[in-house]
Amino acid sequence: MKSFSYHQPKDIREASNLLGDNWQDALLNAGGTDLLGLIKHDIEKPDHLVNLKAVKDLDKVRYQEGKGLSIGALVKLNDLAAMDIVQNKYTVLAEALQETASPQLRNMGTIGGNLCQRPRCWYFRGDFDCLRKGGELCFAADGENKYHCISGGGPCFIVHPSDPAVALLALDASVTIAGKDREYTVPLHDFFVLPEDDVMRENILQPHEIVTRIHVPDLPSNTRSGYIKFKERDVWDFAVVSVAAVLRMGSERIEGGTMAFGGVAPKPWMEKTINDALNRMEVTDTNLDSLAQIAFTDALPLAQNGYKIPLVRNLIKRVIRTLNA
Amino acid sequence: MAKNKKNSRSMSRRDFMKGFGSGVVGGSIMLQTLHAAPPPTTGTFKDESNRVELTLKVNGKLVQTKITPHTTLIELIRDKLALTGTKVVCNHGECGACTVLLDGRAVYSCHMLALDAHGKEVITVEGLMQGEELHPLQEAFIEKDGMQCGFCTPGQIMAAQGLLNEHPHPNREQILKGMSGNICRCSAYPKIADSVVAAAKK
Amino acid sequence: MASDKIIKSRFFFEDEVEEKLAEVPTEEPDSWQADEKLAKVGKPYSRIDGYDKVSGTARYAFDMHLPNMAQAKTLRCPLAHARIKGIDTRKAEKLSGVLAVLTHRNTPEIKWYGTSFLFDTHLRYEGDEVACVIAETESIAEQAIKLINVDYEELDHVVDAKEAMQDSAPKLYDSGNIRNGEPGTYSRGEVEKGFAQADTVIEDTYRTQIAIHNPTEVHCSVVNWDGDRLTVWDSTQGIFRVRDGVANSLNIPLNSVRVIKKYMGGGFGSKLEAGKYTVMAALAAKQIGRPVRITLDRKEMNLAVGNRPDSVQTLKGGVKKDGTLTALFHHSYGAIGAHPSNAQCSWPLKSMYKCDNVKVEEYSVYINAGRARPFRAPGHVQGFFALESLLDDLAEKINMDPLEFRLKNYADKDQVYNIPYTSKVLREAYQKGADAIGWQNRSEKPGSGRGPVKRGIGMSSQIWWGGGGPPAYATLKLNRDGTLRVIAGTQDIGTGTYTFMAQVAAEALELPMEKVEVILGDTAVAPYCGASGGSTTAPSVSPAVRNAAENMKAKLISGAAAHLEVPESQLTYQKGMVNHKTNTDKSIAIDQLVREMGEQVMVSIGKRGANPEGYMINTFGAQFADVQVDTETGKIRVNKIVAAHDIGRVLNVKTLENQMHGGVIQGLSFALMEERVIDRYTGKVVTFNMHDYKMPTIMDMPDIEMFIVSGGDPKISSTGVKGVGEPAMIPTPAAIANAVYNAIGVRIKQLPMTPDKVLNALYR
């Protein structure tokens, strides 16, 4: 592994200053589970690593009724998944966390790091000079693309690898970002970017910026939520397709809700038509079929990933059936 | 497993803090304290040759050493401390052969920086032993034949110990999930599962 | 004791006939009978090497550390096909801590793969060896590799066997891309006539993927010179093969090379030969005068040390209404990578079922990728997938139960050589397996289950050789305290060899297991045994151990007769004692006897006897799969596998069951998950890690129920053992494929049956 020097700043401002203005100079190290892979594969070549462990409060989770959940970026995935409030109230998040990686990685990885992880595209991770690494070509476009995106792609066709991000998007979460001179909060929806906007980054962070906290609004008591992750291997695998659903259930019909998708697009994905259709939808086979039929009608599959369309449609029906049961 | 708990080399956090010469005790305090505790806590870890000081406990022994910052925990364990029971198979946090306990929880030692174990306690497969005497968990792996070539076995055993730390009486689903981060290419999985079941009963 | 003789021994090792001169005993002890009650053999003893493995004290080649040892890493070609125009190693050599850099320019021209070299300037695949850096640490060696500047002339590449067979394809060799320039062929009877006699004929094409062995311990060696003598600690399945390969490459005498392997972390066929890495390390160690450790990393493992070749098999089968197979035709091609290997996979079709008219044509094709090597049941895993898929389709066409169809075409003698089997207990395996899986409940109408998750049951037969044969030798040393040491030049690759050898010796000499120690895997101290592959280890080595023990017994009786001054015929051996048949005063314990003889140890040697003339030795078996297919996601889940096999005598039921589990789960993995994927435009592998190259975890294991339907086979050897390593895996993918068809009514003709393939088939 390439050598670097290691810094442990005591507050965010110092951390931000250490990170500087250039991606290649310094990188943040949280759990390190993604970062080390990137450095070992020479995808990232930082001269400095900045560790946030000494920064206060980043490993704390707070819940306040009415206000919701505030999660420090350094909270470990397993710790967050094990919290009663997360399991009971934010089930979709707990399920997404439990479906992430492997037990060891969940003991190591942090929620902030998970949201900021780089894509798993095998061309990006491999010895290919691809667009996302500053090269000329997306090798997946005409190459081995069965795991790549069906929506939001071009000129690069990655899928975003995070499970919690999909759950958090469905939960209408936002992230607080701290940089050299300011701190601000953005909806998660605006945090991730598509390749057409920036082919080399997956989110809006500037080199000196740090995700410090994630906020999840409180949920009405009639909310039911769940996450179905479909993957080829039952563990340590990324979503082929995943579906997060947060539904407000009335006595006879769904009052309203949100669905978000993983494994289908370069960022955690939402389809407005689906969320609109959930409004006052009665859960019947016919209605579920119609809902599935309007899903991903704009998708543009590549040569090898067309199967993701029936798959995501089937999962939409399955997650609603499960939550309605 | 009761025997294990008493005899285990895994120290209490109080013992651990004593090892560091700190007067602070108690779980949650310690976590914070460690973040702020022994030098260097903040600032840049570096000397002239870019080597940094590292203090941690490995199998009950205090280790104070200097390493380059890009040293991984497995490199420290195998190359520096000569504890070769822990194996490298994928070197990318994808298979579990390098599993050790970090403050009682299973982690991939190939895929974390040794510096991220600063101020913490590491237990490797050698650390389960009492001298030449096997830990009940290790005995269970022999009795139930939870191995073939044996190369992934130390990692399997440490993952099992991490699982049993979390769930002393695991059900089958907990066992499968808890052991799911460890690949055995010989695919001795049924007998690995049997081994963990047997160990949980001890 | 009768004198020994030399014979020409022929038996199947992996999927090829191995022919060797071998010394065999002219007389052997009577074989244990099929159902002989034995005290230790067959019992579930725990591994005698278990302590080392669970405590972390087992020292693998990867763990060897010698004083002043240097570390080596290999620079490999990043392109699928290239020629080296120039190479500049100066920057690397200048890096602090670098001790040497080896390339084609500063090393002798050492032949490899027949026409290539240790360092060839014509690089034929991504992963071909370009240079080797030796440094103080692995980390420095890795950095130095990045500082080597190579000027490559990029050549056109081809990574698909079908494309490679075209005249217009880039050529890897001047002689063309088809190995030997022609297909391997076989025929018996008249296949066209056979098809003409058929009531139903089906032709279909089946495809299997390239799979990578990916053993956990990477290929690695530690080498050390003492003057002109070289010691190699290697992660290998064959110490003598490594010794011979290294000595030949370095042009030094065989007795100058000692190869040691006490433990090794899996091989599955990828560690049956001397590696280039070992020779590079030896050259470097000589140059720098220090021990050298060389290791591959996981990416190199996925590029450069073997794979199971893929296959495109077009099969045609003809059958009469009554179920009689009238003709079988097999045409196939498969990619063997950049260097000589073998992609043939027709043995199942040629040998499993009775069929008088058979024709085969199969091509092994060079492509710009890592070379194929034997991989657990080479040819058979892919061959059975195609054959058994076709058989189920034929059975369905004639409305016959698939199991009945197989029984209808049961072969009572070897179909290729037209000679009898030493034993075949397959009918019982069918019966046990069918009962255990609930075959009678199998839906006769494929895909008729209700709901989105559909269940199905399927089966496959299995045939393999696994009889082993001579040469294989064992030495026994009886110490003056009555403890015994067994020494043999075989190797335990995780299969329990250490343990069963102790059991066989303890059985024959009626000693407690604790008194027996086993030394394996050292060419300097152990008598010759073959490489551990092809399910030949137990059937080859266990008789040598038993014969050595019987020879030891004879010596003890002879010694006791001299000491007690009674005729040998009056004495018998029992549980560590030599007793007079009638006079109870006249007896002596063996430890006392050794002491009386004024010796520290008593030595005996045992040799594997010859295989019987005029017989084929085969293992047989059948596996039955119960699967469920989620038709909404395409995910296949294997609920249960019943594995019923004829493998001769069981030596240790605990390690046997473990090995059976391993074979079944590797078969499941081949059926459903693992695949090496190459980007065809660059010719580079994209599945170079253990996430993208998907192997199963504990979550994927099915319930596995095992039945061993055979007893010992006295015709084979003094122990009556056949092998089990390959048989365990051979039928699994085919059984799963047939169960999937039974579940969903759509046949998936390409492995692995990943969800995309299932969905594409269902939503076509």
PDB file of C-alpha atoms in Angstrom, chain C residues 373-528:
ATOM      1  CA  ARG C 373      -5.237 -26.647 -14.946  1.00  0.00           C
ATOM      2  CA  PRO C 374      -6.994 -29.664 -13.480  1.00  0.00           C
ATOM      3  CA  PHE C 375      -9.775 -28.505 -11.179  1.00  0.00           C
ATOM      4  CA  ARG C 376     -11.612 -30.995  -8.969  1.00  0.00           C
ATOM      5  CA  ALA C 377     -12.949 -33.574 -11.423  1.00  0.00           C
ATOM      6  CA  PRO C 378     -11.698 -31.932 -14.608  1.00  0.00           C
ATOM      7  CA  GLY C 379     -14.082 -32.415 -17.516  1.00  0.00           C
ATOM      8  CA  HIS C 380     -16.551 -34.396 -15.481  1.00  0.00           C
ATOM      9  CA  VAL C 381     -18.289 -31.514 -13.737  1.00  0.00           C
ATOM     10  CA  GLN C 382     -19.007 -29.738 -17.001  1.00  0.00           C
ATOM     11  CA  GLY C 383     -19.630 -32.994 -18.901  1.00  0.00           C
ATOM     12  CA  PHE C 384     -22.222 -34.273 -16.457  1.00  0.00           C
ATOM     13  CA  PHE C 385     -24.106 -30.981 -16.506  1.00  0.00           C
ATOM     14  CA  ALA C 386     -24.650 -31.371 -20.247  1.00  0.00           C
ATOM     15  CA  LEU C 387     -25.205 -35.135 -20.301  1.00  0.00           C
ATOM     16  CA  GLU C 388     -27.674 -35.243 -17.431  1.00  0.00           C
ATOM     17  CA  SER C 389     -29.598 -32.245 -18.761  1.00  0.00           C
ATOM     18  CA  LEU C 390     -29.966 -34.047 -22.082  1.00  0.00           C
ATOM     19  CA  LEU C 391     -30.971 -37.277 -20.361  1.00  0.00           C
ATOM     20  CA  ASP C 392     -33.743 -35.616 -18.408  1.00  0.00           C
ATOM     21  CA  ASP C 393     -35.060 -34.014 -21.592  1.00  0.00           C
ATOM     22  CA  LEU C 394     -34.962 -37.355 -23.394  1.00  0.00           C
ATOM     23  CA  ALA C 395     -36.789 -39.028 -20.499  1.00  0.00           C
ATOM     24  CA  GLU C 396     -39.454 -36.350 -20.586  1.00  0.00           C
ATOM     25  CA  LYS C 397     -39.905 -36.801 -24.341  1.00  0.00           C
ATOM     26  CA  ILE C 398     -40.623 -40.500 -23.932  1.00  0.00           C
ATOM     27  CA  ASN C 399     -42.638 -40.012 -20.736  1.00  0.00           C
ATOM     28  CA  MET C 400     -40.291 -41.989 -18.592  1.00  0.00           C
ATOM     29  CA  ASP C 401     -39.242 -41.267 -15.046  1.00  0.00           C
ATOM     30  CA  PRO C 402     -35.669 -39.898 -15.178  1.00  0.00           C
ATOM     31  CA  LEU C 403     -34.426 -42.375 -12.603  1.00  0.00           C
ATOM     32  CA  GLU C 404     -36.061 -45.307 -14.368  1.00  0.00           C
ATOM     33  CA  PHE C 405     -34.460 -44.069 -17.586  1.00  0.00           C
ATOM     34  CA  ARG C 406     -31.030 -44.190 -16.000  1.00  0.00           C
ATOM     35  CA  LEU C 407     -31.644 -47.647 -14.577  1.00  0.00           C
ATOM     36  CA  LYS C 408     -32.772 -48.785 -18.012  1.00  0.00           C
ATOM     37  CA  ASN C 409     -29.357 -47.813 -19.380  1.00  0.00           C
ATOM     38  CA  TYR C 410     -27.321 -49.024 -16.426  1.00  0.00           C
ATOM     39  CA  ALA C 411     -23.839 -50.084 -17.563  1.00  0.00           C
ATOM     40  CA  ASP C 412     -22.733 -53.435 -16.208  1.00  0.00           C
ATOM     41  CA  LYS C 413     -19.240 -53.115 -17.592  1.00  0.00           C
ATOM     42  CA  ASP C 414     -16.884 -50.381 -18.627  1.00  0.00           C
ATOM     43  CA  GLN C 415     -18.149 -48.917 -21.889  1.00  0.00           C
ATOM     44  CA  VAL C 416     -14.853 -47.666 -23.284  1.00  0.00           C
ATOM     45  CA  TYR C 417     -12.532 -50.599 -22.587  1.00  0.00           C
ATOM     46  CA  ASN C 418     -15.242 -53.242 -22.506  1.00  0.00           C
ATOM     47  CA  ILE C 419     -13.999 -54.808 -19.283  1.00  0.00           C
ATOM     48  CA  PRO C 420     -15.756 -55.423 -15.948  1.00  0.00           C
ATOM     49  CA  TYR C 421     -15.631 -53.066 -13.001  1.00  0.00           C
ATOM     50  CA  THR C 422     -13.980 -54.271  -9.816  1.00  0.00           C
ATOM     51  CA  SER C 423     -17.216 -53.222  -8.135  1.00  0.00           C
ATOM     52  CA  LYS C 424     -20.231 -51.049  -8.858  1.00  0.00           C
ATOM     53  CA  VAL C 425     -22.810 -50.325  -6.207  1.00  0.00           C
ATOM     54  CA  LEU C 426     -24.838 -47.695  -8.005  1.00  0.00           C
ATOM     55  CA  ARG C 427     -28.329 -49.198  -7.903  1.00  0.00           C
ATOM     56  CA  GLU C 428     -28.232 -49.000  -4.125  1.00  0.00           C
ATOM     57  CA  ALA C 429     -27.108 -45.370  -4.355  1.00  0.00           C
ATOM     58  CA  TYR C 430     -30.076 -44.548  -6.605  1.00  0.00           C
ATOM     59  CA  GLN C 431     -32.425 -46.240  -4.170  1.00  0.00           C
ATOM     60  CA  LYS C 432     -31.060 -44.602  -1.031  1.00  0.00           C
ATOM     61  CA  GLY C 433     -30.918 -41.201  -2.655  1.00  0.00           C
ATOM     62  CA  ALA C 434     -34.395 -41.399  -4.121  1.00  0.00           C
ATOM     63  CA  ASP C 435     -35.871 -42.457  -0.787  1.00  0.00           C
ATOM     64  CA  ALA C 436     -34.094 -39.724   1.145  1.00  0.00           C
ATOM     65  CA  ILE C 437     -35.050 -36.886  -1.198  1.00  0.00           C
ATOM     66  CA  GLY C 438     -38.651 -38.063  -1.550  1.00  0.00           C
ATOM     67  CA  TRP C 439     -38.399 -38.818  -5.255  1.00  0.00           C
ATOM     68  CA  GLN C 440     -41.921 -40.213  -5.267  1.00  0.00           C
ATOM     69  CA  ASN C 441     -43.216 -36.751  -4.373  1.00  0.00           C
ATOM     70  CA  ARG C 442     -41.442 -35.140  -7.297  1.00  0.00           C
ATOM     71  CA  SER C 443     -43.825 -33.290  -9.545  1.00  0.00           C
ATOM     72  CA  GLU C 444     -43.973 -34.970 -12.920  1.00  0.00           C
ATOM     73  CA  LYS C 445     -45.060 -31.769 -14.589  1.00  0.00           C
ATOM     74  CA  PRO C 446     -42.202 -29.273 -14.534  1.00  0.00           C
ATOM     75  CA  GLY C 447     -43.089 -25.765 -13.425  1.00  0.00           C
ATOM     76  CA  SER C 448     -46.491 -26.756 -12.141  1.00  0.00           C
ATOM     77  CA  GLY C 449     -45.979 -25.548  -8.565  1.00  0.00           C
ATOM     78  CA  ARG C 450     -48.131 -22.704  -7.330  1.00  0.00           C
ATOM     79  CA  GLY C 451     -46.953 -19.330  -6.116  1.00  0.00           C
ATOM     80  CA  PRO C 452     -43.880 -17.351  -7.044  1.00  0.00           C
ATOM     81  CA  VAL C 453     -41.454 -19.653  -5.250  1.00  0.00           C
ATOM     82  CA  LYS C 454     -41.394 -23.011  -6.977  1.00  0.00           C
ATOM     83  CA  ARG C 455     -39.798 -26.196  -5.746  1.00  0.00           C
ATOM     84  CA  GLY C 456     -38.230 -28.905  -7.788  1.00  0.00           C
ATOM     85  CA  ILE C 457     -36.325 -32.149  -7.439  1.00  0.00           C
ATOM     86  CA  GLY C 458     -33.648 -33.454  -9.748  1.00  0.00           C
ATOM     87  CA  MET C 459     -30.823 -35.933  -9.824  1.00  0.00           C
ATOM     88  CA  SER C 460     -27.598 -36.850 -11.524  1.00  0.00           C
ATOM     89  CA  SER C 461     -25.375 -39.907 -11.637  1.00  0.00           C
ATOM     90  CA  GLN C 462     -21.627 -39.875 -11.248  1.00  0.00           C
ATOM     91  CA  ILE C 463     -18.675 -41.898 -12.409  1.00  0.00           C
ATOM     92  CA  TRP C 464     -14.998 -41.228 -11.697  1.00  0.00           C
ATOM     93  CA  TRP C 465     -11.857 -43.308 -11.494  1.00  0.00           C
ATOM     94  CA  GLY C 466     -10.377 -42.773  -8.071  1.00  0.00           C
ATOM     95  CA  GLY C 467      -8.804 -46.202  -7.752  1.00  0.00           C
ATOM     96  CA  GLY C 468      -5.270 -44.963  -7.473  1.00  0.00           C
ATOM     97  CA  GLY C 469      -2.428 -47.408  -7.897  1.00  0.00           C
ATOM     98  CA  PRO C 470       1.283 -47.945  -7.504  1.00  0.00           C
ATOM     99  CA  PRO C 471       3.830 -46.543  -7.029  1.00  0.00           C
ATOM    100  CA  ALA C 472       3.144 -45.512  -3.458  1.00  0.00           C
ATOM    101  CA  TYR C 473       5.303 -46.426  -0.513  1.00  0.00           C
ATOM    102  CA  ALA C 474       5.240 -45.988   3.230  1.00  0.00           C
ATOM    103  CA  THR C 475       7.888 -46.459   5.878  1.00  0.00           C
ATOM    104  CA  LEU C 476       7.081 -47.441   9.439  1.00  0.00           C
ATOM    105  CA  LYS C 477       9.447 -46.870  12.313  1.00  0.00           C
ATOM    106  CA  LEU C 478       8.700 -48.622  15.576  1.00  0.00           C
ATOM    107  CA  ASN C 479      10.437 -46.959  18.487  1.00  0.00           C
ATOM    108  CA  ARG C 480      11.804 -48.776  21.523  1.00  0.00           C
ATOM    109  CA  ASP C 481       8.937 -47.443  23.643  1.00  0.00           C
ATOM    110  CA  GLY C 482       6.337 -48.960  21.347  1.00  0.00           C
ATOM    111  CA  THR C 483       5.372 -45.751  19.587  1.00  0.00           C
ATOM    112  CA  LEU C 484       5.140 -45.767  15.839  1.00  0.00           C
ATOM    113  CA  ARG C 485       6.028 -43.275  13.160  1.00  0.00           C
ATOM    114  CA  VAL C 486       4.458 -43.513   9.693  1.00  0.00           C
ATOM    115  CA  ILE C 487       6.348 -41.733   6.925  1.00  0.00           C
ATOM    116  CA  ALA C 488       5.192 -41.247   3.368  1.00  0.00           C
ATOM    117  CA  GLY C 489       5.866 -38.810   0.562  1.00  0.00           C
ATOM    118  CA  THR C 490       2.242 -37.945   0.093  1.00  0.00           C
ATOM    119  CA  GLN C 491       0.599 -34.793   1.343  1.00  0.00           C
ATOM    120  CA  ASP C 492      -2.477 -33.918   3.378  1.00  0.00           C
ATOM    121  CA  ILE C 493      -4.250 -31.174   1.440  1.00  0.00           C
ATOM    122  CA  GLY C 494      -7.022 -30.839   3.976  1.00  0.00           C
ATOM    123  CA  THR C 495      -8.623 -34.165   3.260  1.00  0.00           C
ATOM    124  CA  GLY C 496      -7.518 -35.950   6.438  1.00  0.00           C
ATOM    125  CA  THR C 497      -4.561 -37.957   5.083  1.00  0.00           C
ATOM    126  CA  TYR C 498      -2.594 -37.630   8.314  1.00  0.00           C
ATOM    127  CA  THR C 499      -5.484 -39.072  10.250  1.00  0.00           C
ATOM    128  CA  PHE C 500      -6.475 -42.013   8.081  1.00  0.00           C
ATOM    129  CA  MET C 501      -2.851 -43.107   7.765  1.00  0.00           C
ATOM    130  CA  ALA C 502      -2.602 -43.257  11.533  1.00  0.00           C
ATOM    131  CA  GLN C 503      -5.852 -45.211  11.628  1.00  0.00           C
ATOM    132  CA  VAL C 504      -4.674 -47.767   9.076  1.00  0.00           C
ATOM    133  CA  ALA C 505      -1.365 -48.300  10.883  1.00  0.00           C
ATOM    134  CA  ALA C 506      -3.073 -48.458  14.273  1.00  0.00           C
ATOM    135  CA  GLU C 507      -5.620 -50.902  12.879  1.00  0.00           C
ATOM    136  CA  ALA C 508      -3.082 -53.270  11.400  1.00  0.00           C
ATOM    137  CA  LEU C 509      -0.765 -53.202  14.407  1.00  0.00           C
ATOM    138  CA  GLU C 510      -3.634 -53.012  16.904  1.00  0.00           C
ATOM    139  CA  LEU C 511      -2.104 -49.992  18.593  1.00  0.00           C
ATOM    140  CA  PRO C 512      -3.886 -47.096  20.258  1.00  0.00           C
ATOM    141  CA  MET C 513      -4.126 -44.058  17.969  1.00  0.00           C
ATOM    142  CA  GLU C 514      -2.084 -41.971  20.424  1.00  0.00           C
ATOM    143  CA  LYS C 515       0.949 -44.164  19.743  1.00  0.00           C
ATOM    144  CA  VAL C 516       1.000 -43.335  16.049  1.00  0.00           C
ATOM    145  CA  GLU C 517       2.563 -40.248  14.546  1.00  0.00           C
ATOM    146  CA  VAL C 518       2.519 -39.425  10.836  1.00  0.00           C
ATOM    147  CA  ILE C 519       5.147 -37.562   8.845  1.00  0.00           C
ATOM    148  CA  LEU C 520       4.232 -36.485   5.329  1.00  0.00           C
ATOM    149  CA  GLY C 521       5.326 -34.015   2.716  1.00  0.00           C
ATOM    150  CA  ASP C 522       9.131 -34.096   2.750  1.00  0.00           C
ATOM    151  CA  THR C 523      11.033 -35.375  -0.270  1.00  0.00           C
ATOM    152  CA  ALA C 524      14.206 -35.797   1.754  1.00  0.00           C
ATOM    153  CA  VAL C 525      12.889 -38.205   4.327  1.00  0.00           C
ATOM    154  CA  ALA C 526       9.786 -39.834   2.892  1.00  0.00           C
ATOM    155  CA  PRO C 527       9.465 -42.592   0.301  1.00  0.00           C
ATOM    156  CA  TYR C 528       7.752 -41.683  -2.939  1.00  0.00           C
TER     157      TYR C 528
END
